[in-house]
Amino acid sequence: MALNSNGTIVETAGLTKSYKGVNALKGLDLNVPKHSIFGFLGSNGSGKTTTIKLLLGLTQPTEGSASIFGLDSVDESLEIRKKVGYLGQDPRFFDNMTARETMRFRAGFYYTGPSMAIESRISEVLDLVGISDKSDRPVKGFSGGERQRLGIGQALINSPDLLILDEPAAALDPMGRRDVLDVMRSLKSETTIFYSTHILDDVQRVSDSVAILNHGNLLAQAPIEELLGGSGKTIYTIVLKGDSSEIQLRVMSKEWVESVDVSPSKEETILQVSVTDDKAAEAQLMRLISTDEHVTVSEFKRQEMDLEEAFINLVEQNDDN
Amino acid sequence: MTTNTQQLNRVNGQNWSAGLGNLSRMEVAKWVKSRQGLIHLGLWMLIINGLMAIIISTAGEELEAGQTIVSASIEPFIGITSWFTAIGVSVVAMGAIVGEKRSGIAAWILSAPVSRTSYFTSKFVVIGFFSVITMVVIPGLIVFAELSFIPSGAEVGEISILPWIASVGALALNVVFYLSLTLFLGTVLSSRGAVVGIPIGFVFAGMFLGGVLPEGIAQLTPWAVVSPLAMELAEGAKDVTSYVPAISSAVWSVALIGASIWRFNREEF
């Protein structure tokens, strides 16, 4: 499998797409590492599907370029599509075809034979996505989840080096979502998965790299651990009973404390302590509070930033700017 | 995924014809496997051959001087076939491109290693072939047989196979022109109504404007160019200028096909 110069599967440089003067995508610079499950995250209308269509040659960039396997997405699109599997956002197939016929039709674009081997491959993929018992039913009778499974199956028929999935779990119930995420995990050793979604929980469960898009702008791109590390700040939530005025001042005086938000309620006070040095806070904060005789600690927890928080922070910062 | 995909022979096409074979097989299956072809054939035999059976059986009752049953039957055959098939092929082809563009199926297909030229060509060739066979060739041969087997008599007249084939060929060209027009509109428009409405408008424009325009211009216009030619050919016309409408219709068809492929290669999905 050919790679881009920096060892990535997908690389875009200043990729821009405008529709009637409106920029749907603004100078996207993206790098998707080989054998990663790359979550392409963004709210509706953020430019995720536009990016996927540009990668597949279904639409042309207004400016910039994209390369997959080191091949140009405009001039060498046909060669790229031989090695890519694709599932659209709202997958549509010929309603009168059965699932097996749909797979056979798709396989015909990649393989000429022998037919026994093609049929074997089709059965294997139908089994993998869990619809082998429905393989001879017309697609028009399929539920949304079954259609999605068929969509993933047809995207896998050519054993792609890159699997591009546009919102693969959006139409599924929780069990279906879990199954799809399991399939994605199982494929990681064989292929690179680039998938768009707005379901943050899914990204956190399966992705190893993430890019966040908002209004066509790339806000962040990093391995997920790095992104969740965010700015390096950690927040401690502390619930105190008693008079906490003195301890608030003592906490605030520490150089590793950035801010303290106080939320008084009837009998308790909730402190949200934002720290810049997590190690110092871990070592000293609890000890410091417990030395104050006027308060008792009823809750003390280190609040880790989850992806939702990271996402919202980045999007809100971008919207403010 | 345990299958050793190295056992499978990979498709090698990289040029304009990538995916053409697979797409054509799928288009053929739509006509053959779903019995669409048989339904169309039955429908067109009912329309054309049913009407012609009535016309032929009553043609002997009101013959003008010098007219035979054969000559009195040719004009309605050409008229019925050219009008109905122009509308028919437009209806058949209206969703072929615009429907798949709107449903997302076109984008799905084109995400595979398929050239856009192949996508268009498979539709043009397969719809064109089955439309010509079911709308023109088989009904035309049946009408020929009906006219050939009328019990002989002075008022029956004669019919020859070669002029008849030439006439049916002109009617086939008419179908190809309207198919080219409909598919072209499918590449530039996104409304099924407009895609089918404009060709039908052309059919009616031909009815009303064909007789108003000077003959030289009328022969070059993209409507009603074929009916008079088909009639002359059926009657054994030898005048070279008779073929101008055929050439004009063929040129219009080729131009529309070229424009369709050019446009479709620039389509944004």
XYZ file of C-alpha atoms in Angstrom:
590
model
C 0.000 0.000 0.000
C 1.471 3.347 -1.036
C 1.544 6.069 1.548
C 1.916 9.815 1.433
C 5.344 11.322 1.960
C 4.794 11.622 5.715
C 3.563 8.035 6.096
C -0.120 8.908 6.284
C -2.928 7.356 4.276
C -4.911 10.551 3.712
C -3.363 13.978 3.436
C -5.113 17.196 2.534
C -3.497 20.580 2.027
C -5.604 23.736 2.131
C -8.598 21.767 0.923
C -11.396 24.234 0.262
C -14.854 23.849 -1.177
C -17.243 26.675 -1.945
C -20.838 26.432 -3.102
C -22.077 29.593 -4.776
C -19.546 31.721 -2.908
C -20.196 30.106 0.487
C -17.267 28.192 1.928
C -18.367 24.753 3.098
C -14.783 23.791 3.838
C -11.991 26.244 4.576
C -8.385 25.276 3.960
C -8.479 21.836 5.565
C -5.088 20.320 6.451
C -5.663 16.757 7.520
C -3.374 13.780 8.107
C -4.817 10.341 8.700
C -2.290 7.794 9.999
C -2.181 4.257 8.646
C -4.212 1.654 10.602
C -5.901 4.286 12.698
C -9.587 4.595 13.468
C -9.855 8.250 12.669
C -12.940 9.995 14.029
C -13.957 13.004 11.977
C -16.087 14.927 14.397
C -18.389 17.853 13.815
C -21.933 19.064 14.141
C -24.375 18.948 11.240
C -23.270 21.195 8.385
C -19.692 21.411 9.602
C -18.251 20.085 6.328
C -17.692 16.406 7.154
C -19.651 14.977 4.225
C -18.183 17.567 1.869
C -14.702 16.421 2.871
C -15.597 12.778 2.255
C -17.043 13.582 -1.153
C -13.877 15.481 -2.039
C -11.737 12.508 -1.008
C -13.806 10.183 -3.187
C -13.773 12.469 -6.215
C -17.543 12.912 -6.079
C -16.996 16.635 -6.006
C -14.061 18.837 -6.961
C -12.127 21.149 -4.629
C -12.354 24.885 -5.164
C -8.801 25.212 -3.836
C -6.187 22.974 -2.282
C -5.597 19.280 -2.785
C -6.103 15.875 -1.254
C -4.108 12.722 -1.702
C -4.907 9.183 -0.658
C -2.207 6.483 -0.772
C -0.075 9.232 -2.330
C -2.518 9.536 -5.269
C -4.206 12.795 -6.211
C -7.949 12.769 -5.450
C -8.803 14.582 -8.676
C -6.457 13.148 -11.290
C -6.153 9.626 -9.904
C -9.569 9.186 -8.357
C -10.360 5.947 -10.192
C -7.212 4.295 -8.863
C -7.992 5.537 -5.343
C -11.543 4.179 -5.458
C -10.241 0.685 -6.225
C -8.709 0.577 -2.764
C -11.386 2.406 -0.801
C -14.664 1.183 0.698
C -17.399 3.768 1.235
C -20.603 3.955 3.209
C -22.716 7.056 2.601
C -24.602 8.984 5.243
C -28.006 7.726 4.136
C -27.138 4.594 2.198
C -29.396 3.904 -0.774
C -29.409 0.760 -2.861
C -31.610 -0.676 -5.588
C -34.751 -1.637 -3.690
C -35.600 -4.650 -5.821
C -32.197 -6.247 -5.387
C -31.583 -8.617 -2.512
C -28.696 -8.030 -0.124
C -26.662 -10.708 -1.906
C -27.402 -9.207 -5.327
C -26.388 -5.786 -4.029
C -23.101 -7.232 -2.803
C -22.617 -9.090 -6.099
C -23.226 -5.878 -8.031
C -20.711 -4.017 -5.897
C -18.183 -6.835 -6.142
C -18.449 -6.649 -9.944
C -16.620 -3.312 -9.873
C -13.576 -4.897 -8.236
C -13.451 -8.549 -9.265
C -14.034 -10.465 -12.463
C -14.028 -13.920 -10.903
C -13.901 -16.742 -10.201
C -17.563 -16.611 -9.238
C -17.183 -19.220 -6.483
C -14.551 -17.086 -4.783
C -16.715 -13.967 -5.173
C -19.726 -15.748 -3.672
C -17.553 -16.964 -0.823
C -16.350 -13.441 -0.170
C -19.930 -12.119 -0.232
C -21.078 -14.768 2.264
C -18.167 -13.965 4.518
C -18.910 -10.233 4.568
C -22.666 -10.745 5.031
C -21.830 -12.938 7.981
C -19.419 -10.364 9.379
C -22.058 -7.623 9.373
C -24.729 -9.954 10.711
C -27.249 -10.090 7.883
C -26.462 -13.465 6.320
C -29.927 -14.706 7.339
C -31.479 -11.872 5.331
C -29.214 -12.148 2.323
C -31.964 -13.226 -0.072
C -34.499 -10.620 0.971
C -35.092 -7.522 -1.203
C -33.421 -4.456 0.265
C -36.703 -2.498 0.201
C -37.903 -4.523 3.209
C -34.805 -3.763 5.281
C -34.957 -1.706 8.463
C -32.626 1.288 8.872
C -30.197 -0.803 10.895
C -30.170 -3.659 8.389
C -29.596 -1.195 5.576
C -26.678 0.270 7.502
C -25.171 -3.180 8.031
C -25.530 -3.901 4.333
C -23.875 -0.551 3.677
C -20.896 -1.496 5.795
C -20.785 -4.913 4.161
C -20.701 -3.562 0.615
C -17.967 -1.139 1.674
C -15.870 -4.096 2.832
C -16.354 -6.291 -0.233
C -13.058 -5.259 -1.854
C -11.000 -5.630 1.358
C -10.255 -1.908 1.239
C -7.042 -0.332 2.448
C -9.131 2.646 3.539
C -12.699 2.461 4.783
C -14.601 5.749 4.639
C -17.806 5.741 6.659
C -20.106 8.749 6.799
C -22.068 8.607 10.067
C -21.997 4.784 10.250
C -23.865 4.454 13.542
C -26.234 7.402 13.382
C -29.289 5.387 12.334
C -28.721 2.461 14.661
C -30.183 1.472 18.001
C -27.747 1.012 20.928
C -27.188 -2.689 20.159
C -26.642 -1.962 16.499
C -24.213 0.818 17.374
C -22.261 -1.484 19.627
C -22.082 -4.097 16.858
C -20.877 -1.565 14.297
C -18.217 -0.263 16.655
C -17.116 -3.854 17.311
C -16.813 -4.465 13.573
C -14.763 -1.294 13.225
C -12.442 -2.360 16.038
C -12.006 -5.812 14.500
C -10.975 -4.285 11.174
C -8.316 -2.030 12.611
C -5.423 -4.388 11.997
C -6.352 -4.772 8.322
C -7.416 -1.333 7.230
C -7.540 2.341 8.087
C -10.969 3.642 9.047
C -11.893 7.252 8.450
C -15.378 7.920 9.762
C -17.455 10.980 10.379
C -19.816 11.268 13.279
C -21.410 13.617 15.737
C -21.816 10.885 18.369
C -19.016 11.791 20.761
C -19.366 8.671 22.855
C -18.648 6.451 19.833
C -15.520 8.409 19.031
C -14.236 8.090 22.558
C -14.929 4.346 22.527
C -13.182 3.354 19.312
C -11.071 6.144 17.829
C -7.387 6.571 18.312
C -7.174 9.855 16.399
C -9.687 12.636 16.124
C -10.231 15.759 14.062
C -12.854 18.324 14.986
C -14.510 20.412 12.344
C -16.763 23.427 12.869
C -18.316 25.552 10.120
C -15.711 24.233 7.676
C -12.761 25.020 9.950
C -10.490 22.374 11.412
C -10.372 23.145 15.141
C -8.152 20.315 16.314
C -6.491 17.171 15.107
C -4.686 14.856 17.474
C -4.549 11.426 19.046
C -7.518 11.163 21.350
C -5.439 11.064 24.570
C -3.744 14.277 23.564
C -7.034 15.940 22.787
C -8.568 14.893 26.090
C -5.492 16.259 27.831
C -6.693 19.532 26.379
C -4.921 22.594 27.807
C -3.342 20.647 30.646
C -5.856 21.990 33.136
C -7.628 19.673 35.527
C -10.654 20.519 37.561
C -11.332 19.206 41.066
C -14.868 19.243 42.385
C -15.023 19.514 46.183
C -18.220 19.541 48.246
C -17.790 21.037 51.724
C -20.028 21.363 54.770
C -19.466 24.225 57.188
C -17.872 27.658 56.823
C -15.579 27.433 53.814
C -14.603 31.111 53.461
C -11.166 30.628 54.968
C -10.248 27.514 53.020
C -11.329 29.169 49.792
C -8.740 31.916 50.336
C -6.035 29.411 51.241
C -6.727 27.312 48.126
C -6.754 30.378 45.898
C -3.368 31.454 47.264
C -1.640 28.385 45.830
C 0.396 29.081 42.731
C -0.816 25.928 40.937
C -4.460 26.980 41.332
C -5.763 28.962 38.396
C -9.295 29.655 39.603
C -11.901 28.627 42.153
C -15.598 28.748 41.300
C -17.827 28.717 44.358
C -21.444 27.523 44.283
C -23.038 27.868 47.733
C -26.173 25.883 48.502
C -28.193 25.441 51.732
C -25.807 23.426 53.820
C -22.989 22.783 51.397
C -20.547 24.688 49.276
C -19.297 23.323 45.991
C -15.820 24.397 44.893
C -14.661 23.900 41.328
C -10.883 24.204 41.546
C -9.083 24.559 38.243
C -5.394 23.674 38.519
C -2.435 24.122 36.217
C -0.199 21.516 37.852
C -2.100 18.311 38.376
C 0.708 16.572 40.250
C 0.952 19.360 42.814
C -2.802 19.395 43.216
C -2.943 15.646 43.651
C -0.305 15.798 46.356
C -1.472 18.874 48.276
C -5.102 19.803 47.672
C -6.855 17.172 49.771
C -4.323 17.560 52.580
C -4.751 21.344 52.535
C -8.543 21.173 52.836
C -8.523 18.545 55.561
C -6.412 20.829 57.782
C -9.311 23.301 58.048
C -11.318 22.514 61.137
C -14.332 24.577 60.028
C -15.267 22.300 57.175
C -15.874 18.630 56.488
C -15.344 17.171 53.042
C -18.368 15.263 51.775
C -17.101 14.836 48.222
C -13.756 15.172 46.505
C -13.215 14.159 42.897
C -10.851 14.844 40.095
C -12.853 15.734 37.061
C -11.351 14.465 33.829
C -12.222 16.210 30.640
C -14.228 13.971 28.329
C -14.522 14.351 24.603
C -17.839 16.117 24.851
C -16.296 18.794 27.005
C -13.270 19.110 24.749
C -15.527 19.326 21.721
C -17.833 21.931 23.222
C -14.905 24.017 24.465
C -13.270 24.049 21.062
C -16.489 24.793 19.195
C -17.487 27.579 21.589
C -14.046 29.150 21.369
C -14.268 29.002 17.591
C -17.771 30.498 17.552
C -16.672 33.320 19.887
C -13.836 34.167 17.540
C -12.036 -11.233 7.048
C -10.500 -14.548 6.223
C -10.979 -14.918 2.476
C -7.755 -14.782 0.604
C -8.721 -12.080 -1.861
C -5.647 -12.897 -3.915
C -7.733 -15.789 -5.275
C -9.969 -13.179 -6.879
C -9.155 -11.653 -10.241
C -9.039 -7.887 -9.961
C -10.716 -5.619 -12.526
C -8.065 -3.703 -14.412
C -10.015 -1.018 -16.325
C -8.689 2.460 -15.609
C -10.013 4.515 -18.483
C -13.353 5.897 -19.614
C -14.825 2.374 -19.763
C -14.128 1.462 -16.114
C -17.210 -0.288 -14.723
C -19.046 -0.318 -18.061
C -19.532 -4.092 -18.190
C -20.868 -4.341 -14.647
C -23.169 -1.341 -15.059
C -24.486 -2.624 -18.393
C -25.251 -6.039 -16.889
C -27.162 -4.323 -14.109
C -29.129 -2.167 -16.586
C -29.949 -5.237 -18.704
C -31.105 -7.080 -15.577
C -33.577 -4.258 -14.885
C -35.279 -5.028 -18.224
C -34.924 -8.794 -18.271
C -34.983 -10.011 -14.694
C -37.757 -7.737 -13.478
C -39.798 -8.513 -16.610
C -39.792 -4.799 -17.388
C -38.910 -5.686 -20.977
C -41.888 -8.031 -21.350
C -44.237 -5.501 -19.778
C -43.010 -2.810 -22.164
C -43.326 -5.116 -25.137
C -46.876 -6.045 -24.160
C -47.797 -2.406 -23.664
C -46.371 -1.277 -26.990
C -47.924 -4.177 -28.870
C -51.239 -3.240 -27.313
C -50.882 0.416 -28.285
C -49.318 0.131 -31.717
C -50.430 -3.261 -32.955
C -53.854 -3.000 -31.321
C -54.561 0.342 -32.972
C -53.089 -0.830 -36.256
C -55.234 -3.970 -36.235
C -58.307 -1.755 -36.021
C -56.982 0.643 -38.680
C -56.014 -2.139 -41.104
C -59.303 -3.947 -40.674
C -61.272 -0.805 -41.499
C -58.891 0.780 -44.046
C -60.624 -0.818 -47.038
C -63.922 0.911 -46.263
C -62.878 4.502 -47.045
C -60.083 4.333 -49.606
C -59.426 7.439 -51.676
C -58.695 7.263 -55.384
C -55.383 5.465 -56.019
C -55.000 4.467 -52.377
C -54.515 0.918 -51.223
C -55.032 -0.649 -47.814
C -51.249 -0.796 -47.375
C -50.649 2.865 -48.271
C -53.631 3.945 -46.145
C -52.188 2.061 -43.171
C -48.614 3.336 -43.366
C -49.376 6.956 -42.403
C -51.211 6.099 -39.150
C -48.515 3.574 -38.262
C -45.771 6.198 -38.646
C -47.814 8.819 -36.790
C -48.807 6.573 -33.891
C -45.352 5.071 -33.514
C -43.347 8.295 -33.754
C -45.537 10.244 -31.305
C -46.196 7.550 -28.758
C -42.646 6.211 -28.686
C -41.158 9.717 -28.342
C -43.288 10.244 -25.249
C -42.767 6.644 -24.113
C -38.983 6.679 -24.208
C -38.943 10.033 -22.395
C -41.059 8.566 -19.598
C -38.931 5.419 -19.443
C -35.664 7.385 -19.250
C -36.755 10.313 -17.079
C -35.577 8.793 -13.799
C -32.542 7.000 -15.179
C -30.116 9.748 -14.243
C -32.031 12.388 -12.342
C -33.727 9.777 -10.133
C -30.445 8.142 -9.198
C -28.795 11.532 -8.630
C -31.538 12.540 -6.220
C -31.764 9.234 -4.369
C -28.010 9.037 -3.765
C -27.617 5.827 -5.779
C -25.524 7.612 -8.413
C -23.082 8.819 -5.741
C -22.925 5.315 -4.284
C -22.164 3.783 -7.666
C -19.602 6.459 -8.518
C -17.759 5.877 -5.242
C -16.657 2.572 -6.813
C -14.012 2.503 -9.555
C -16.495 3.576 -12.228
C -16.023 6.282 -14.828
C -18.853 8.723 -15.286
C -18.722 8.118 -19.017
C -19.408 4.427 -18.345
C -22.316 5.323 -16.102
C -23.946 7.424 -18.818
C -23.071 5.061 -21.661
C -24.534 2.001 -19.937
C -27.857 3.777 -19.524
C -27.923 5.144 -23.060
C -27.015 1.857 -24.738
C -29.241 -0.463 -22.688
C -32.320 1.778 -22.506
C -31.852 2.624 -26.180
C -31.570 -1.024 -27.213
C -34.590 -2.274 -25.261
C -36.704 0.756 -26.162
C -36.015 0.361 -29.863
C -36.710 -3.375 -29.749
C -39.907 -3.167 -27.701
C -41.318 0.093 -29.069
C -40.357 -0.008 -32.727
C -38.780 -3.185 -34.083
C -41.177 -5.863 -32.827
C -44.384 -3.816 -33.272
C -43.073 -2.760 -36.702
C -42.475 -6.350 -37.763
C -45.928 -7.344 -36.549
C -47.534 -4.542 -38.578
C -45.494 -5.667 -41.574
C -46.791 -9.213 -41.077
C -50.368 -7.956 -40.708
C -50.093 -6.002 -43.957
C -48.356 -8.883 -45.742
C -50.997 -11.402 -44.851
C -54.063 -9.455 -45.933
C -55.819 -11.651 -48.516
C -54.693 -10.328 -51.915
C -56.944 -8.116 -53.955
C -56.696 -5.076 -56.209
C -57.202 -2.599 -53.328
C -54.679 -4.211 -50.953
C -51.438 -2.974 -52.537
C -47.919 -4.251 -52.029
C -45.441 -3.918 -49.223
C -41.698 -4.615 -49.490
C -39.443 -5.586 -46.662
C -36.421 -3.336 -47.350
C -38.321 -0.012 -47.492
C -40.180 -1.139 -44.392
C -36.940 -1.860 -42.550
C -35.617 1.573 -43.589
C -38.793 3.179 -42.316
C -38.586 1.328 -38.990
C -34.928 2.431 -38.808
C -36.026 6.056 -39.097
C -38.541 5.507 -36.294
C -35.766 3.952 -34.204
C -33.697 7.080 -34.829
C -36.620 9.107 -33.507
C -36.540 7.036 -30.286
C -32.779 7.497 -29.992
C -33.116 11.266 -30.402
C -35.733 11.561 -27.644
C -33.729 9.233 -25.409
C -30.617 11.396 -25.922
C -32.619 14.514 -25.144
C -34.142 13.047 -21.966
C -30.835 11.727 -20.650
C -29.154 15.049 -21.430
C -31.831 16.866 -19.441
C -31.240 14.377 -16.617
C -27.622 15.499 -16.441
C -28.438 19.214 -16.237
C -31.707 19.326 -14.281
C -32.775 17.944 -10.941
C -36.526 17.747 -11.488
C -38.132 14.675 -13.028
C -41.042 16.834 -14.201
C -38.814 19.076 -16.274
C -36.803 16.131 -17.567
C -39.905 14.471 -19.016
C -41.877 17.641 -19.736
C -39.420 19.225 -22.131
C -39.203 16.249 -24.551
C -42.993 15.962 -24.543
C -43.081 19.696 -25.271
C -40.795 18.998 -28.232
C -43.232 16.381 -29.532
C -46.107 18.863 -29.437
C -43.912 21.694 -30.740
C -43.189 19.473 -33.728
C -46.903 19.000 -34.312
C -47.636 22.713 -34.342
C -44.421 24.306 -35.612
C -43.380 21.685 -38.141
C -45.864 22.980 -40.689
C -45.217 26.667 -39.923
C -41.454 26.789 -40.395
C -39.861 26.872 -43.853
C -39.149 23.316 -44.997
C -35.370 23.736 -45.042
C -35.331 24.852 -41.416
C -37.975 22.373 -40.305
C -35.802 19.533 -41.557
C -33.002 20.655 -39.248
C -35.071 21.253 -36.135
C -34.844 18.652 -33.405
C -38.523 17.727 -33.553
C -40.744 15.897 -35.968
C -37.750 15.361 -38.232
C -38.249 11.703 -38.712
C -41.939 11.058 -39.388
C -42.036 12.402 -42.960
C -38.814 10.545 -43.723
C -40.155 7.293 -42.314
C -43.214 7.699 -44.500
C -41.209 8.359 -47.642
C -38.898 5.461 -46.899
C -41.819 3.094 -46.380
C -43.167 4.188 -49.751
C -39.751 3.620 -51.363
C -38.544 7.243 -51.710
C -35.322 7.701 -53.625
C -34.774 11.467 -53.270
C -31.441 12.175 -51.584
C -32.812 15.272 -49.823
C -35.245 12.966 -48.009
C -32.365 11.856 -45.823
C -31.577 15.312 -44.460
C -33.926 14.841 -41.470
C -32.219 11.537 -40.640
C -28.794 13.143 -40.734
C -30.083 16.112 -38.751
C -31.650 13.836 -36.141
C -28.469 11.749 -35.860
C -26.325 14.883 -35.484
C -28.642 16.239 -32.781
C -28.459 12.896 -30.966
C -24.664 12.748 -31.104
C -24.433 16.364 -29.929
C -26.754 15.650 -27.001
C -24.814 12.526 -26.033
C -21.531 14.455 -26.149
C -22.999 17.303 -24.109
C -24.418 14.823 -21.586
C -21.073 13.116 -21.041
C -19.295 16.471 -20.751
C -21.850 17.737 -18.248
C -22.041 14.543 -16.228
C -18.271 14.473 -15.809
C -18.599 17.855 -14.084
C -21.543 16.925 -11.887
C -21.100 17.580 -8.167
C -22.561 14.909 -5.916
